[in-house]
């Protein structure tokens, strides 16, 4: 099922941002030449979650002297999405947590690896999925009090996973390609949508609890593959509306979720990181890049965007 849509007309976007509007106006006429690349670039500009990120994307578009450079920039953005999803998939097999390793007390040291992040996130999230509310299977036997919760609430029992928002990122300082002579080494997907180079995450690594959600094993892949994402309600802090790529997916999931922590020393997921994830999800949905990337990553290992897109520049 395709979710791709054509780029909106110039008259319908950026009515109060002339710089972004003129940048976007350069893209629309190219949509028929390289549909996927241009739709990705156009949606990256539209979906950027802050004026700062939007200005950066608009400037990169203005820096392109030719139409081919614009197409190349769109291709570069698509490559960033591919690397991002590959990085998340590489984290998709979390370490097994023995029941004896379930933490009973509030940890005092920040997590340094995947296993520690999983343990601490479970403590923070009261041993349950932050979206569905399902209680972690392994925690039930380690913590008898959870059995009382199950007995007195509608909560169900499921295995849970430690789900990252950002994967590890490679240094892009050596990036140099025709059409990107003025492209900053910071112009990576994560920088555009705000957050991956935020100093404290760079110092503490991807296992920082602000980058982690506890999700049950059915919901974690959906979040990782951008089938669901979280948009702030704007009503109270850390409250989000659950958005789905397909309306029929996850009918049993709540429409609104609110994040809490069992301790002020265990931070909840960072709203900026969730805004990044949501922006990526919207781009992947509206441009059709999500379907393209899934097909690409199931191709032989030597496949690349350049070779695969020769027959896929236009979307089915």
PDB file of C-alpha atoms in Angstrom:
ATOM      1  CA  UNK A   1       0.000   0.000   0.000  1.00  0.00           C
ATOM      2  CA  UNK A   2       1.559   3.284  -1.110  1.00  0.00           C
ATOM      3  CA  UNK A   3       1.334   6.348   1.121  1.00  0.00           C
ATOM      4  CA  UNK A   4       3.250   8.635  -1.248  1.00  0.00           C
ATOM      5  CA  UNK A   5       1.664  11.895  -2.344  1.00  0.00           C
ATOM      6  CA  UNK A   6       2.827  14.583  -4.796  1.00  0.00           C
ATOM      7  CA  UNK A   7       4.546  17.626  -3.350  1.00  0.00           C
ATOM      8  CA  UNK A   8       2.078  20.384  -2.417  1.00  0.00           C
ATOM      9  CA  UNK A   9       1.871  23.389  -4.704  1.00  0.00           C
ATOM     10  CA  UNK A  10       4.117  26.337  -3.917  1.00  0.00           C
ATOM     11  CA  UNK A  11       1.072  28.427  -2.993  1.00  0.00           C
ATOM     12  CA  UNK A  12       0.172  26.043  -0.169  1.00  0.00           C
ATOM     13  CA  UNK A  13       3.426  26.087   1.820  1.00  0.00           C
ATOM     14  CA  UNK A  14       5.696  28.539   3.641  1.00  0.00           C
ATOM     15  CA  UNK A  15       3.365  31.497   3.271  1.00  0.00           C
ATOM     16  CA  UNK A  16       5.364  33.430   5.894  1.00  0.00           C
ATOM     17  CA  UNK A  17       8.866  32.162   5.078  1.00  0.00           C
ATOM     18  CA  UNK A  18      10.122  33.604   1.810  1.00  0.00           C
ATOM     19  CA  UNK A  19      13.529  31.894   1.996  1.00  0.00           C
ATOM     20  CA  UNK A  20      11.978  28.444   2.385  1.00  0.00           C
ATOM     21  CA  UNK A  21       9.305  29.274  -0.172  1.00  0.00           C
ATOM     22  CA  UNK A  22      11.788  30.248  -2.893  1.00  0.00           C
ATOM     23  CA  UNK A  23      13.888  27.165  -2.114  1.00  0.00           C
ATOM     24  CA  UNK A  24      10.827  24.946  -2.388  1.00  0.00           C
ATOM     25  CA  UNK A  25       9.778  26.594  -5.658  1.00  0.00           C
ATOM     26  CA  UNK A  26      12.984  25.266  -7.233  1.00  0.00           C
ATOM     27  CA  UNK A  27      12.016  21.694  -6.396  1.00  0.00           C
ATOM     28  CA  UNK A  28       8.460  21.403  -7.676  1.00  0.00           C
ATOM     29  CA  UNK A  29       9.335  21.607 -11.415  1.00  0.00           C
ATOM     30  CA  UNK A  30      11.874  18.782 -10.947  1.00  0.00           C
ATOM     31  CA  UNK A  31       9.435  16.290  -9.442  1.00  0.00           C
ATOM     32  CA  UNK A  32       8.778  14.650 -12.812  1.00  0.00           C
ATOM     33  CA  UNK A  33      12.517  14.227 -13.476  1.00  0.00           C
ATOM     34  CA  UNK A  34      13.518  12.454 -10.258  1.00  0.00           C
ATOM     35  CA  UNK A  35      10.320  11.877  -8.343  1.00  0.00           C
ATOM     36  CA  UNK A  36      11.690  10.057  -5.325  1.00  0.00           C
ATOM     37  CA  UNK A  37      14.771  12.207  -4.687  1.00  0.00           C
ATOM     38  CA  UNK A  38      12.872  15.477  -5.102  1.00  0.00           C
ATOM     39  CA  UNK A  39       9.930  14.358  -2.990  1.00  0.00           C
ATOM     40  CA  UNK A  40      12.307  13.359  -0.203  1.00  0.00           C
ATOM     41  CA  UNK A  41      14.089  16.714  -0.324  1.00  0.00           C
ATOM     42  CA  UNK A  42      10.819  18.619  -0.503  1.00  0.00           C
ATOM     43  CA  UNK A  43       9.360  16.768   2.461  1.00  0.00           C
ATOM     44  CA  UNK A  44      12.569  17.218   4.463  1.00  0.00           C
ATOM     45  CA  UNK A  45      12.105  20.960   3.988  1.00  0.00           C
ATOM     46  CA  UNK A  46       8.390  20.835   4.846  1.00  0.00           C
ATOM     47  CA  UNK A  47       8.676  18.528   7.866  1.00  0.00           C
ATOM     48  CA  UNK A  48      11.715  20.088   9.564  1.00  0.00           C
ATOM     49  CA  UNK A  49      10.436  20.507  13.136  1.00  0.00           C
ATOM     50  CA  UNK A  50      11.970  23.907  13.825  1.00  0.00           C
ATOM     51  CA  UNK A  51      12.690  27.130  11.972  1.00  0.00           C
ATOM     52  CA  UNK A  52      16.410  26.568  12.510  1.00  0.00           C
ATOM     53  CA  UNK A  53      16.385  23.171  10.811  1.00  0.00           C
ATOM     54  CA  UNK A  54      14.147  24.460   8.029  1.00  0.00           C
ATOM     55  CA  UNK A  55      16.530  27.355   7.401  1.00  0.00           C
ATOM     56  CA  UNK A  56      19.459  24.939   7.134  1.00  0.00           C
ATOM     57  CA  UNK A  57      17.681  22.788   4.547  1.00  0.00           C
ATOM     58  CA  UNK A  58      16.565  25.856   2.590  1.00  0.00           C
ATOM     59  CA  UNK A  59      20.124  27.173   2.540  1.00  0.00           C
ATOM     60  CA  UNK A  60      21.459  23.879   1.205  1.00  0.00           C
ATOM     61  CA  UNK A  61      18.868  24.038  -1.584  1.00  0.00           C
ATOM     62  CA  UNK A  62      19.864  27.612  -2.419  1.00  0.00           C
ATOM     63  CA  UNK A  63      23.517  26.535  -2.473  1.00  0.00           C
ATOM     64  CA  UNK A  64      22.795  24.195  -5.391  1.00  0.00           C
ATOM     65  CA  UNK A  65      23.684  25.971  -8.631  1.00  0.00           C
ATOM     66  CA  UNK A  66      22.021  23.516 -11.022  1.00  0.00           C
ATOM     67  CA  UNK A  67      19.030  21.223 -11.191  1.00  0.00           C
ATOM     68  CA  UNK A  68      21.337  18.222 -11.127  1.00  0.00           C
ATOM     69  CA  UNK A  69      22.838  19.418  -7.866  1.00  0.00           C
ATOM     70  CA  UNK A  70      19.330  19.611  -6.403  1.00  0.00           C
ATOM     71  CA  UNK A  71      18.656  16.035  -7.480  1.00  0.00           C
ATOM     72  CA  UNK A  72      21.987  14.983  -5.975  1.00  0.00           C
ATOM     73  CA  UNK A  73      21.046  16.696  -2.716  1.00  0.00           C
ATOM     74  CA  UNK A  74      17.771  14.783  -2.666  1.00  0.00           C
ATOM     75  CA  UNK A  75      19.702  11.580  -3.235  1.00  0.00           C
ATOM     76  CA  UNK A  76      22.014  12.464  -0.345  1.00  0.00           C
ATOM     77  CA  UNK A  77      19.016  12.973   1.963  1.00  0.00           C
ATOM     78  CA  UNK A  78      17.643   9.587   0.919  1.00  0.00           C
ATOM     79  CA  UNK A  79      21.034   8.006   1.641  1.00  0.00           C
ATOM     80  CA  UNK A  80      20.869   9.473   5.151  1.00  0.00           C
ATOM     81  CA  UNK A  81      17.490   7.831   5.702  1.00  0.00           C
ATOM     82  CA  UNK A  82      18.887   4.505   4.504  1.00  0.00           C
ATOM     83  CA  UNK A  83      21.810   4.729   6.940  1.00  0.00           C
ATOM     84  CA  UNK A  84      19.520   5.760   9.777  1.00  0.00           C
ATOM     85  CA  UNK A  85      17.198   2.795   9.268  1.00  0.00           C
ATOM     86  CA  UNK A  86      20.129   0.400   8.841  1.00  0.00           C
ATOM     87  CA  UNK A  87      21.542   1.680  12.120  1.00  0.00           C
ATOM     88  CA  UNK A  88      18.251   1.116  13.924  1.00  0.00           C
ATOM     89  CA  UNK A  89      17.910  -2.382  12.502  1.00  0.00           C
ATOM     90  CA  UNK A  90      21.414  -3.190  13.724  1.00  0.00           C
ATOM     91  CA  UNK A  91      20.150  -2.470  17.244  1.00  0.00           C
ATOM     92  CA  UNK A  92      17.042  -4.580  16.827  1.00  0.00           C
ATOM     93  CA  UNK A  93      18.357  -7.677  18.640  1.00  0.00           C
ATOM     94  CA  UNK A  94      18.603  -6.574  22.269  1.00  0.00           C
ATOM     95  CA  UNK A  95      20.608  -8.581  24.773  1.00  0.00           C
ATOM     96  CA  UNK A  96      18.713 -11.147  26.801  1.00  0.00           C
ATOM     97  CA  UNK A  97      18.005  -9.932  30.307  1.00  0.00           C
ATOM     98  CA  UNK A  98      18.109 -12.674  32.913  1.00  0.00           C
ATOM     99  CA  UNK A  99      15.412 -12.435  35.526  1.00  0.00           C
ATOM    100  CA  UNK A 100      18.075 -12.240  38.206  1.00  0.00           C
ATOM    101  CA  UNK A 101      19.339  -9.067  36.521  1.00  0.00           C
ATOM    102  CA  UNK A 102      16.075  -7.151  36.925  1.00  0.00           C
ATOM    103  CA  UNK A 103      16.977  -4.017  38.870  1.00  0.00           C
ATOM    104  CA  UNK A 104      15.112  -3.519  42.126  1.00  0.00           C
ATOM    105  CA  UNK A 105      16.540  -0.122  43.068  1.00  0.00           C
ATOM    106  CA  UNK A 106      17.065   3.196  41.300  1.00  0.00           C
ATOM    107  CA  UNK A 107      20.440   3.016  39.483  1.00  0.00           C
ATOM    108  CA  UNK A 108      23.026   5.688  40.237  1.00  0.00           C
ATOM    109  CA  UNK A 109      25.287   5.375  37.169  1.00  0.00           C
ATOM    110  CA  UNK A 110      24.242   6.285  33.626  1.00  0.00           C
ATOM    111  CA  UNK A 111      23.930   3.286  31.276  1.00  0.00           C
ATOM    112  CA  UNK A 112      27.042   2.484  29.245  1.00  0.00           C
ATOM    113  CA  UNK A 113      25.718  -0.282  27.003  1.00  0.00           C
ATOM    114  CA  UNK A 114      22.549  -1.801  25.596  1.00  0.00           C
ATOM    115  CA  UNK A 115      21.969  -4.148  28.538  1.00  0.00           C
ATOM    116  CA  UNK A 116      22.343  -1.431  31.162  1.00  0.00           C
ATOM    117  CA  UNK A 117      20.051   0.844  29.167  1.00  0.00           C
ATOM    118  CA  UNK A 118      17.418  -1.880  29.058  1.00  0.00           C
ATOM    119  CA  UNK A 119      17.635  -2.448  32.818  1.00  0.00           C
ATOM    120  CA  UNK A 120      17.425   1.238  33.693  1.00  0.00           C
ATOM    121  CA  UNK A 121      14.641   1.967  31.216  1.00  0.00           C
ATOM    122  CA  UNK A 122      12.596  -0.824  32.787  1.00  0.00           C
ATOM    123  CA  UNK A 123      13.021   0.773  36.207  1.00  0.00           C
ATOM    124  CA  UNK A 124      12.146   4.217  34.853  1.00  0.00           C
ATOM    125  CA  UNK A 125       9.067   2.927  33.023  1.00  0.00           C
ATOM    126  CA  UNK A 126       7.807   0.823  35.940  1.00  0.00           C
ATOM    127  CA  UNK A 127       8.627  -2.402  34.079  1.00  0.00           C
ATOM    128  CA  UNK A 128       6.135  -1.889  31.276  1.00  0.00           C
ATOM    129  CA  UNK A 129       5.751  -0.711  27.692  1.00  0.00           C
ATOM    130  CA  UNK A 130       5.370   3.071  27.662  1.00  0.00           C
ATOM    131  CA  UNK A 131       2.802   2.908  24.835  1.00  0.00           C
ATOM    132  CA  UNK A 132       0.630  -0.146  25.475  1.00  0.00           C
ATOM    133  CA  UNK A 133       1.137  -0.390  29.244  1.00  0.00           C
ATOM    134  CA  UNK A 134       1.883  -4.129  28.965  1.00  0.00           C
ATOM    135  CA  UNK A 135       3.988  -5.355  31.880  1.00  0.00           C
ATOM    136  CA  UNK A 136       7.373  -6.930  31.148  1.00  0.00           C
ATOM    137  CA  UNK A 137       7.244 -10.731  31.280  1.00  0.00           C
ATOM    138  CA  UNK A 138      10.619 -11.236  32.977  1.00  0.00           C
ATOM    139  CA  UNK A 139       9.902  -8.617  35.632  1.00  0.00           C
ATOM    140  CA  UNK A 140       6.775 -10.389  36.856  1.00  0.00           C
ATOM    141  CA  UNK A 141       8.644 -13.218  38.595  1.00  0.00           C
ATOM    142  CA  UNK A 142      11.383 -10.938  39.912  1.00  0.00           C
ATOM    143  CA  UNK A 143       8.928  -8.431  41.368  1.00  0.00           C
ATOM    144  CA  UNK A 144       5.880 -10.004  43.049  1.00  0.00           C
ATOM    145  CA  UNK A 145       4.233  -6.590  43.449  1.00  0.00           C
ATOM    146  CA  UNK A 146       3.710  -6.510  39.691  1.00  0.00           C
ATOM    147  CA  UNK A 147       1.434  -9.527  39.987  1.00  0.00           C
ATOM    148  CA  UNK A 148      -0.901  -7.392  42.072  1.00  0.00           C
ATOM    149  CA  UNK A 149      -0.884  -4.749  39.339  1.00  0.00           C
ATOM    150  CA  UNK A 150      -1.900  -7.373  36.805  1.00  0.00           C
ATOM    151  CA  UNK A 151      -4.648  -8.649  39.064  1.00  0.00           C
ATOM    152  CA  UNK A 152      -6.186  -5.221  39.656  1.00  0.00           C
ATOM    153  CA  UNK A 153      -5.749  -3.543  36.240  1.00  0.00           C
ATOM    154  CA  UNK A 154      -6.400  -4.439  32.580  1.00  0.00           C
ATOM    155  CA  UNK A 155      -2.628  -4.583  31.962  1.00  0.00           C
ATOM    156  CA  UNK A 156      -1.376  -7.640  30.082  1.00  0.00           C
ATOM    157  CA  UNK A 157       2.025  -9.368  30.133  1.00  0.00           C
ATOM    158  CA  UNK A 158       4.450  -9.198  27.215  1.00  0.00           C
ATOM    159  CA  UNK A 159       8.168  -9.335  26.522  1.00  0.00           C
ATOM    160  CA  UNK A 160       9.614  -5.851  26.114  1.00  0.00           C
ATOM    161  CA  UNK A 161      12.577  -4.392  24.268  1.00  0.00           C
ATOM    162  CA  UNK A 162      14.919  -1.455  24.730  1.00  0.00           C
ATOM    163  CA  UNK A 163      14.068   0.719  21.717  1.00  0.00           C
ATOM    164  CA  UNK A 164      16.487   3.456  20.583  1.00  0.00           C
ATOM    165  CA  UNK A 165      15.517   6.659  18.786  1.00  0.00           C
ATOM    166  CA  UNK A 166      19.026   7.386  17.474  1.00  0.00           C
ATOM    167  CA  UNK A 167      21.482   4.680  16.393  1.00  0.00           C
ATOM    168  CA  UNK A 168      25.229   5.103  16.294  1.00  0.00           C
ATOM    169  CA  UNK A 169      26.287   7.670  13.707  1.00  0.00           C
ATOM    170  CA  UNK A 170      29.392   7.786  11.601  1.00  0.00           C
ATOM    171  CA  UNK A 171      31.539  10.889  11.293  1.00  0.00           C
ATOM    172  CA  UNK A 172      30.695  12.621   8.019  1.00  0.00           C
ATOM    173  CA  UNK A 173      33.702  14.952   7.943  1.00  0.00           C
ATOM    174  CA  UNK A 174      35.067  13.256   4.840  1.00  0.00           C
ATOM    175  CA  UNK A 175      31.856  13.811   2.869  1.00  0.00           C
ATOM    176  CA  UNK A 176      32.639  15.411  -0.453  1.00  0.00           C
ATOM    177  CA  UNK A 177      30.579  14.892  -3.547  1.00  0.00           C
ATOM    178  CA  UNK A 178      29.749  16.875  -6.697  1.00  0.00           C
ATOM    179  CA  UNK A 179      26.956  19.315  -5.982  1.00  0.00           C
ATOM    180  CA  UNK A 180      27.775  19.537  -2.277  1.00  0.00           C
ATOM    181  CA  UNK A 181      30.875  21.679  -2.197  1.00  0.00           C
ATOM    182  CA  UNK A 182      29.225  23.990   0.334  1.00  0.00           C
ATOM    183  CA  UNK A 183      27.591  21.246   2.365  1.00  0.00           C
ATOM    184  CA  UNK A 184      28.597  21.366   5.991  1.00  0.00           C
ATOM    185  CA  UNK A 185      29.892  18.161   7.537  1.00  0.00           C
ATOM    186  CA  UNK A 186      27.087  18.714  10.046  1.00  0.00           C
ATOM    187  CA  UNK A 187      24.453  18.458   7.302  1.00  0.00           C
ATOM    188  CA  UNK A 188      23.407  14.942   8.156  1.00  0.00           C
ATOM    189  CA  UNK A 189      19.844  13.785   8.544  1.00  0.00           C
ATOM    190  CA  UNK A 190      20.026  13.910  12.328  1.00  0.00           C
ATOM    191  CA  UNK A 191      21.391  17.458  12.361  1.00  0.00           C
ATOM    192  CA  UNK A 192      18.688  18.670   9.994  1.00  0.00           C
ATOM    193  CA  UNK A 193      15.950  17.386  12.267  1.00  0.00           C
ATOM    194  CA  UNK A 194      17.664  18.484  15.414  1.00  0.00           C
ATOM    195  CA  UNK A 195      19.348  16.590  18.190  1.00  0.00           C
ATOM    196  CA  UNK A 196      21.861  13.887  17.334  1.00  0.00           C
ATOM    197  CA  UNK A 197      24.803  16.230  17.793  1.00  0.00           C
ATOM    198  CA  UNK A 198      23.406  17.691  20.990  1.00  0.00           C
ATOM    199  CA  UNK A 199      26.458  17.713  23.305  1.00  0.00           C
ATOM    200  CA  UNK A 200      25.170  15.611  26.194  1.00  0.00           C
ATOM    201  CA  UNK A 201      24.103  12.753  23.906  1.00  0.00           C
ATOM    202  CA  UNK A 202      27.427  12.918  22.091  1.00  0.00           C
ATOM    203  CA  UNK A 203      29.182  12.585  25.435  1.00  0.00           C
ATOM    204  CA  UNK A 204      27.023   9.861  26.968  1.00  0.00           C
ATOM    205  CA  UNK A 205      26.300   7.825  23.835  1.00  0.00           C
ATOM    206  CA  UNK A 206      23.149   6.387  22.330  1.00  0.00           C
ATOM    207  CA  UNK A 207      22.270   4.418  25.465  1.00  0.00           C
ATOM    208  CA  UNK A 208      21.349   7.600  27.321  1.00  0.00           C
ATOM    209  CA  UNK A 209      17.843   7.133  28.711  1.00  0.00           C
ATOM    210  CA  UNK A 210      16.648  10.222  26.837  1.00  0.00           C
ATOM    211  CA  UNK A 211      17.206   8.153  23.682  1.00  0.00           C
ATOM    212  CA  UNK A 212      15.408   5.032  24.963  1.00  0.00           C
ATOM    213  CA  UNK A 213      11.835   3.763  25.177  1.00  0.00           C
ATOM    214  CA  UNK A 214      10.642   0.512  26.728  1.00  0.00           C
ATOM    215  CA  UNK A 215       8.303  -1.023  24.147  1.00  0.00           C
ATOM    216  CA  UNK A 216       6.714  -4.450  23.943  1.00  0.00           C
ATOM    217  CA  UNK A 217       7.997  -6.723  21.205  1.00  0.00           C
ATOM    218  CA  UNK A 218       5.131  -5.993  18.832  1.00  0.00           C
ATOM    219  CA  UNK A 219       5.307  -2.223  19.223  1.00  0.00           C
ATOM    220  CA  UNK A 220       9.101  -1.790  19.128  1.00  0.00           C
ATOM    221  CA  UNK A 221       9.528  -2.899  15.473  1.00  0.00           C
ATOM    222  CA  UNK A 222       6.609  -0.665  14.485  1.00  0.00           C
ATOM    223  CA  UNK A 223       8.313   2.339  16.094  1.00  0.00           C
ATOM    224  CA  UNK A 224      11.706   1.401  14.670  1.00  0.00           C
ATOM    225  CA  UNK A 225      10.269   0.998  11.152  1.00  0.00           C
ATOM    226  CA  UNK A 226       8.252   4.240  11.416  1.00  0.00           C
ATOM    227  CA  UNK A 227       4.880   2.495  11.317  1.00  0.00           C
ATOM    228  CA  UNK A 228       3.978   4.518  14.406  1.00  0.00           C
ATOM    229  CA  UNK A 229       5.340   7.735  15.842  1.00  0.00           C
ATOM    230  CA  UNK A 230       4.575  10.271  18.561  1.00  0.00           C
ATOM    231  CA  UNK A 231       3.381  13.856  18.097  1.00  0.00           C
ATOM    232  CA  UNK A 232       3.125  16.177  21.137  1.00  0.00           C
ATOM    233  CA  UNK A 233      -0.414  17.076  22.145  1.00  0.00           C
ATOM    234  CA  UNK A 234       0.694  20.509  23.331  1.00  0.00           C
ATOM    235  CA  UNK A 235      -1.480  20.135  26.406  1.00  0.00           C
ATOM    236  CA  UNK A 236       0.908  18.830  29.065  1.00  0.00           C
ATOM    237  CA  UNK A 237       4.607  17.980  29.122  1.00  0.00           C
ATOM    238  CA  UNK A 238       5.623  14.570  27.773  1.00  0.00           C
ATOM    239  CA  UNK A 239       2.161  13.799  26.445  1.00  0.00           C
ATOM    240  CA  UNK A 240       1.943  12.523  22.868  1.00  0.00           C
ATOM    241  CA  UNK A 241      -0.630  11.537  20.306  1.00  0.00           C
ATOM    242  CA  UNK A 242       0.098   8.156  18.734  1.00  0.00           C
ATOM    243  CA  UNK A 243       0.138   8.450  14.925  1.00  0.00           C
ATOM    244  CA  UNK A 244       0.027   5.439  12.598  1.00  0.00           C
ATOM    245  CA  UNK A 245       1.144   5.103   8.998  1.00  0.00           C
ATOM    246  CA  UNK A 246      -1.847   2.856   8.358  1.00  0.00           C
ATOM    247  CA  UNK A 247      -5.097   3.428  10.229  1.00  0.00           C
ATOM    248  CA  UNK A 248      -5.753  -0.296  10.698  1.00  0.00           C
ATOM    249  CA  UNK A 249      -2.440  -0.909  12.487  1.00  0.00           C
ATOM    250  CA  UNK A 250      -2.426  -1.262  16.266  1.00  0.00           C
ATOM    251  CA  UNK A 251      -6.130  -0.785  16.850  1.00  0.00           C
ATOM    252  CA  UNK A 252      -5.632  -1.812  20.481  1.00  0.00           C
ATOM    253  CA  UNK A 253      -3.050   0.914  21.145  1.00  0.00           C
ATOM    254  CA  UNK A 254      -4.098   4.098  22.966  1.00  0.00           C
ATOM    255  CA  UNK A 255      -4.574   7.348  21.066  1.00  0.00           C
ATOM    256  CA  UNK A 256      -2.624   9.367  23.651  1.00  0.00           C
ATOM    257  CA  UNK A 257       0.314   8.375  25.854  1.00  0.00           C
ATOM    258  CA  UNK A 258       2.011  10.281  28.659  1.00  0.00           C
ATOM    259  CA  UNK A 259       5.545   9.507  29.804  1.00  0.00           C
ATOM    260  CA  UNK A 260       6.364   9.330  33.496  1.00  0.00           C
ATOM    261  CA  UNK A 261       9.515   8.343  35.366  1.00  0.00           C
ATOM    262  CA  UNK A 262       9.771   6.513  38.648  1.00  0.00           C
ATOM    263  CA  UNK A 263      12.707   8.767  39.573  1.00  0.00           C
ATOM    264  CA  UNK A 264      13.860  12.296  38.682  1.00  0.00           C
ATOM    265  CA  UNK A 265      17.296  10.755  38.089  1.00  0.00           C
ATOM    266  CA  UNK A 266      15.946   8.653  35.210  1.00  0.00           C
ATOM    267  CA  UNK A 267      14.944  11.034  32.392  1.00  0.00           C
ATOM    268  CA  UNK A 268      12.072  10.258  30.032  1.00  0.00           C
ATOM    269  CA  UNK A 269      12.601  10.264  26.243  1.00  0.00           C
ATOM    270  CA  UNK A 270      13.708  13.679  24.997  1.00  0.00           C
ATOM    271  CA  UNK A 271      10.946  15.591  23.142  1.00  0.00           C
ATOM    272  CA  UNK A 272      13.525  16.802  20.588  1.00  0.00           C
ATOM    273  CA  UNK A 273      14.550  13.256  19.759  1.00  0.00           C
ATOM    274  CA  UNK A 274      10.922  12.208  19.408  1.00  0.00           C
ATOM    275  CA  UNK A 275      10.342  15.235  17.145  1.00  0.00           C
ATOM    276  CA  UNK A 276      13.222  13.983  15.000  1.00  0.00           C
ATOM    277  CA  UNK A 277      11.679  10.515  14.790  1.00  0.00           C
ATOM    278  CA  UNK A 278       8.253  11.941  13.942  1.00  0.00           C
ATOM    279  CA  UNK A 279       9.680  14.199  11.231  1.00  0.00           C
ATOM    280  CA  UNK A 280      11.480  11.238   9.679  1.00  0.00           C
ATOM    281  CA  UNK A 281       8.287   9.187   9.792  1.00  0.00           C
ATOM    282  CA  UNK A 282       6.326  11.880   7.974  1.00  0.00           C
ATOM    283  CA  UNK A 283       8.976  12.234   5.279  1.00  0.00           C
ATOM    284  CA  UNK A 284       9.142   8.475   4.745  1.00  0.00           C
ATOM    285  CA  UNK A 285       5.366   8.227   4.560  1.00  0.00           C
ATOM    286  CA  UNK A 286       4.587  11.184   2.299  1.00  0.00           C
ATOM    287  CA  UNK A 287       7.541  10.836  -0.084  1.00  0.00           C
ATOM    288  CA  UNK A 288       7.233   7.077  -0.528  1.00  0.00           C
ATOM    289  CA  UNK A 289      10.822   6.633   0.643  1.00  0.00           C
ATOM    290  CA  UNK A 290       9.822   4.162   3.355  1.00  0.00           C
ATOM    291  CA  UNK A 291       8.573   1.622   0.834  1.00  0.00           C
ATOM    292  CA  UNK A 292      11.594   2.242  -1.399  1.00  0.00           C
ATOM    293  CA  UNK A 293      14.073   1.720   1.448  1.00  0.00           C
ATOM    294  CA  UNK A 294      12.413  -1.507   2.553  1.00  0.00           C
ATOM    295  CA  UNK A 295      12.791  -2.860  -0.967  1.00  0.00           C
ATOM    296  CA  UNK A 296      16.368  -1.602  -1.211  1.00  0.00           C
ATOM    297  CA  UNK A 297      17.479  -3.229   2.041  1.00  0.00           C
ATOM    298  CA  UNK A 298      16.119  -6.588   0.922  1.00  0.00           C
ATOM    299  CA  UNK A 299      18.212  -6.456  -2.259  1.00  0.00           C
ATOM    300  CA  UNK A 300      21.638  -8.176  -2.593  1.00  0.00           C
ATOM    301  CA  UNK A 301      24.342  -6.668  -0.419  1.00  0.00           C
ATOM    302  CA  UNK A 302      26.035  -4.914  -3.333  1.00  0.00           C
ATOM    303  CA  UNK A 303      22.868  -2.980  -4.218  1.00  0.00           C
ATOM    304  CA  UNK A 304      22.966   0.782  -3.775  1.00  0.00           C
ATOM    305  CA  UNK A 305      20.610   3.676  -4.229  1.00  0.00           C
ATOM    306  CA  UNK A 306      22.393   4.603  -7.444  1.00  0.00           C
ATOM    307  CA  UNK A 307      21.941   1.181  -9.059  1.00  0.00           C
ATOM    308  CA  UNK A 308      18.568   0.291  -7.590  1.00  0.00           C
ATOM    309  CA  UNK A 309      16.999   3.676  -8.296  1.00  0.00           C
ATOM    310  CA  UNK A 310      17.798   3.477 -12.006  1.00  0.00           C
ATOM    311  CA  UNK A 311      14.596   1.507 -12.318  1.00  0.00           C
ATOM    312  CA  UNK A 312      12.851   3.089  -9.323  1.00  0.00           C
ATOM    313  CA  UNK A 313      13.232   6.850  -9.732  1.00  0.00           C
ATOM    314  CA  UNK A 314       9.490   6.978 -10.213  1.00  0.00           C
ATOM    315  CA  UNK A 315       7.227   5.450  -7.607  1.00  0.00           C
ATOM    316  CA  UNK A 316       4.817   2.632  -8.335  1.00  0.00           C
TER     317      UNK A 316
END
